């Protein structure tokens, strides 16, 4: 005996509805476990690693801050002597990380599979930019800025005759990356 066509269609639509419902539910669970919303007060946490008396600094910014000026003040306040270290070693490395609250999924994984007895991380950092400034010549110093990528890749992004130009280029690059992250987060939150 053949089933009526309307029953076959209804059964097919019910199966499609169940699959869609389960798919959307699974997506919502995965998003909840991996997503970290932007800071409600608009502040962003950063860690800047560089050579100096203390190997870097942690600080926060908010939309509208003059990030480039803030970086200049940060170097002065920390007593960083990048030029002196560069003369001694021939190269310095600067890395910027964005610090966010750890997503629920990371906290759960750490709790069950992390080192026993260690506290669950409240924050995690993601490296956004790593650059190296190299002195390429000793007789007449020239400076080269190299962007360090994943898997040890290196890309030369600038060469300078004066150290001040190289330092300004690194700070400009850092400020641009920070402003881009803040703009993307703000547009997502407002949109």
Short mmCIF file of C-alpha atoms in Angstrom, two decimals:
data_model
loop_
_atom_site.label_atom_id
_atom_site.label_comp_id
_atom_site.label_asym_id
_atom_site.label_seq_id
_atom_site.Cartn_x
_atom_site.Cartn_y
_atom_site.Cartn_z
CA UNK A 1 0.00 0.00 0.00
CA UNK A 2 1.40 3.39 -1.01
CA UNK A 3 1.57 6.27 1.53
CA UNK A 4 -0.15 9.50 0.61
CA UNK A 5 2.18 12.19 -0.74
CA UNK A 6 1.19 14.71 1.97
CA UNK A 7 2.36 12.30 4.71
CA UNK A 8 5.76 11.87 3.05
CA UNK A 9 6.14 15.63 2.72
CA UNK A 10 5.06 16.22 6.31
CA UNK A 11 7.52 13.62 7.60
CA UNK A 12 10.31 15.20 5.47
CA UNK A 13 9.50 18.70 6.81
CA UNK A 14 9.48 17.40 10.39
CA UNK A 15 12.93 15.82 9.89
CA UNK A 16 14.27 19.05 8.37
CA UNK A 17 12.83 21.05 11.28
CA UNK A 18 14.43 18.75 13.86
CA UNK A 19 17.81 18.93 12.08
CA UNK A 20 17.63 22.75 11.92
CA UNK A 21 16.63 22.98 15.58
CA UNK A 22 19.50 20.71 16.68
CA UNK A 23 21.96 22.56 14.42
CA UNK A 24 21.00 25.97 15.79
CA UNK A 25 21.11 24.63 19.34
CA UNK A 26 24.58 23.18 18.75
CA UNK A 27 25.76 26.45 17.23
CA UNK A 28 24.45 28.38 20.26
CA UNK A 29 26.28 26.03 22.66
CA UNK A 30 29.58 26.26 20.74
CA UNK A 31 29.28 30.07 20.57
CA UNK A 32 28.62 30.25 24.32
CA UNK A 33 31.69 28.10 25.03
CA UNK A 34 34.07 30.01 22.74
CA UNK A 35 32.81 33.59 22.57
CA UNK A 36 34.01 36.42 24.77
CA UNK A 37 31.98 39.61 24.37
CA UNK A 38 33.77 42.96 24.29
CA UNK A 39 34.33 44.70 27.57
CA UNK A 40 31.12 46.43 28.71
CA UNK A 41 33.06 49.52 29.83
CA UNK A 42 34.91 49.72 26.49
CA UNK A 43 38.35 49.06 27.98
CA UNK A 44 40.83 46.74 26.29
CA UNK A 45 43.65 44.88 28.02
CA UNK A 46 47.08 44.65 26.39
CA UNK A 47 50.48 43.25 27.24
CA UNK A 48 53.52 44.65 25.47
CA UNK A 49 56.72 42.62 25.74
CA UNK A 50 59.98 44.43 25.06
CA UNK A 51 63.53 44.55 26.41
CA UNK A 52 64.06 46.75 29.42
CA UNK A 53 64.30 46.82 33.21
CA UNK A 54 60.97 45.01 33.35
CA UNK A 55 60.38 42.80 30.33
CA UNK A 56 57.27 44.64 29.22
CA UNK A 57 54.11 46.22 30.55
CA UNK A 58 50.42 45.45 30.97
CA UNK A 59 47.98 48.30 30.39
CA UNK A 60 44.44 49.14 29.29
CA UNK A 61 43.01 51.47 26.68
CA UNK A 62 39.53 52.74 25.85
CA UNK A 63 38.03 53.89 22.57
CA UNK A 64 39.08 57.47 21.88
CA UNK A 65 42.46 57.17 23.65
CA UNK A 66 45.49 58.53 21.80
CA UNK A 67 47.18 55.14 21.65
CA UNK A 68 50.33 56.35 19.93
CA UNK A 69 50.94 58.96 22.66
CA UNK A 70 50.14 56.35 25.31
CA UNK A 71 52.85 54.05 23.89
CA UNK A 72 55.41 56.90 24.02
CA UNK A 73 54.52 57.54 27.68
CA UNK A 74 54.68 53.82 28.45
CA UNK A 75 58.27 53.59 27.17
CA UNK A 76 59.32 56.62 29.21
CA UNK A 77 57.59 55.38 32.37
CA UNK A 78 59.08 51.90 32.08
CA UNK A 79 62.60 53.22 31.55
CA UNK A 80 62.96 51.24 28.33
CA UNK A 81 66.29 51.71 26.57
CA UNK A 82 65.65 49.93 23.30
CA UNK A 83 68.49 51.73 21.55
CA UNK A 84 71.03 50.71 24.21
CA UNK A 85 69.93 47.08 24.08
CA UNK A 86 70.01 47.18 20.28
CA UNK A 87 73.61 48.46 20.33
CA UNK A 88 74.63 45.65 22.70
CA UNK A 89 72.79 42.71 21.16
CA UNK A 90 72.16 43.74 17.55
CA UNK A 91 68.42 42.95 17.73
CA UNK A 92 65.40 43.55 19.93
CA UNK A 93 62.02 41.83 19.88
CA UNK A 94 58.72 43.56 20.61
CA UNK A 95 55.42 41.64 20.89
CA UNK A 96 51.87 42.80 21.55
CA UNK A 97 49.19 40.58 23.08
CA UNK A 98 45.49 41.30 23.50
CA UNK A 99 44.24 40.12 26.90
CA UNK A 100 40.60 38.95 27.20
CA UNK A 101 38.60 36.97 29.73
CA UNK A 102 38.97 33.23 29.14
CA UNK A 103 35.92 31.76 27.34
CA UNK A 104 33.82 29.25 29.24
CA UNK A 105 35.10 26.41 27.03
CA UNK A 106 38.73 27.18 27.92
CA UNK A 107 37.86 27.31 31.61
CA UNK A 108 36.08 23.94 31.45
CA UNK A 109 38.92 22.31 29.50
CA UNK A 110 41.45 23.66 32.01
CA UNK A 111 39.40 22.46 34.96
CA UNK A 112 39.15 18.89 33.68
CA UNK A 113 42.35 18.45 31.62
CA UNK A 114 44.69 21.19 32.88
CA UNK A 115 47.57 20.64 35.30
CA UNK A 116 46.18 19.30 38.55
CA UNK A 117 45.97 21.87 41.33
CA UNK A 118 46.56 24.86 39.05
CA UNK A 119 43.95 27.63 39.10
CA UNK A 120 41.65 28.06 36.11
CA UNK A 121 42.88 31.02 34.02
CA UNK A 122 40.64 34.07 34.22
CA UNK A 123 42.31 35.79 31.26
CA UNK A 124 44.07 34.66 28.12
CA UNK A 125 46.35 36.56 25.79
CA UNK A 126 46.55 36.33 22.03
CA UNK A 127 49.69 37.60 20.31
CA UNK A 128 48.65 40.07 17.63
CA UNK A 129 51.99 41.42 16.48
CA UNK A 130 55.62 40.45 16.93
CA UNK A 131 58.40 42.49 15.35
CA UNK A 132 62.15 42.55 15.58
CA UNK A 133 64.40 45.56 15.07
CA UNK A 134 67.87 44.64 13.82
CA UNK A 135 71.03 46.65 13.41
CA UNK A 136 72.21 45.64 9.96
CA UNK A 137 75.60 47.38 9.89
CA UNK A 138 78.17 48.41 12.49
CA UNK A 139 80.17 51.04 10.56
CA UNK A 140 77.19 53.17 9.64
CA UNK A 141 74.23 51.84 11.60
CA UNK A 142 71.13 50.95 9.62
CA UNK A 143 68.05 49.48 11.17
CA UNK A 144 65.67 46.94 9.72
CA UNK A 145 62.21 46.09 11.04
CA UNK A 146 61.10 42.50 10.56
CA UNK A 147 57.58 41.23 11.22
CA UNK A 148 57.71 37.77 12.80
CA UNK A 149 54.97 35.44 11.61
CA UNK A 150 53.81 31.97 12.50
CA UNK A 151 56.17 29.02 11.95
CA UNK A 152 59.25 31.27 12.06
CA UNK A 153 58.42 33.33 8.97
CA UNK A 154 60.01 36.76 8.73
CA UNK A 155 58.96 39.70 6.55
CA UNK A 156 61.04 42.86 6.28
CA UNK A 157 58.64 45.79 6.58
CA UNK A 158 61.06 48.70 6.68
CA UNK A 159 64.67 49.90 6.69
CA UNK A 160 65.88 53.10 8.37
CA UNK A 161 69.10 55.11 8.60
CA UNK A 162 68.20 56.57 12.00
CA UNK A 163 67.18 54.64 15.10
CA UNK A 164 64.42 57.13 15.94
CA UNK A 165 62.71 56.40 12.62
CA UNK A 166 62.77 52.66 13.30
CA UNK A 167 61.36 53.09 16.82
CA UNK A 168 58.60 55.40 15.55
CA UNK A 169 57.69 52.88 12.85
CA UNK A 170 57.39 50.08 15.43
CA UNK A 171 55.23 52.24 17.71
CA UNK A 172 53.05 53.35 14.77
CA UNK A 173 52.56 49.70 13.78
CA UNK A 174 51.61 48.74 17.35
CA UNK A 175 49.13 51.64 17.61
CA UNK A 176 47.55 50.73 14.27
CA UNK A 177 47.00 47.11 15.33
CA UNK A 178 45.49 48.18 18.65
CA UNK A 179 43.15 50.69 16.99
CA UNK A 180 42.04 48.06 14.46
CA UNK A 181 41.18 45.57 17.22
CA UNK A 182 39.23 48.21 19.14
CA UNK A 183 37.35 49.33 16.01
CA UNK A 184 36.36 45.75 15.10
CA UNK A 185 35.18 44.97 18.63
CA UNK A 186 33.24 48.22 18.90
CA UNK A 187 31.54 47.78 15.51
CA UNK A 188 30.56 44.19 16.39
CA UNK A 189 29.18 45.28 19.77
CA UNK A 190 27.21 48.22 18.29
CA UNK A 191 26.12 46.42 15.12
#
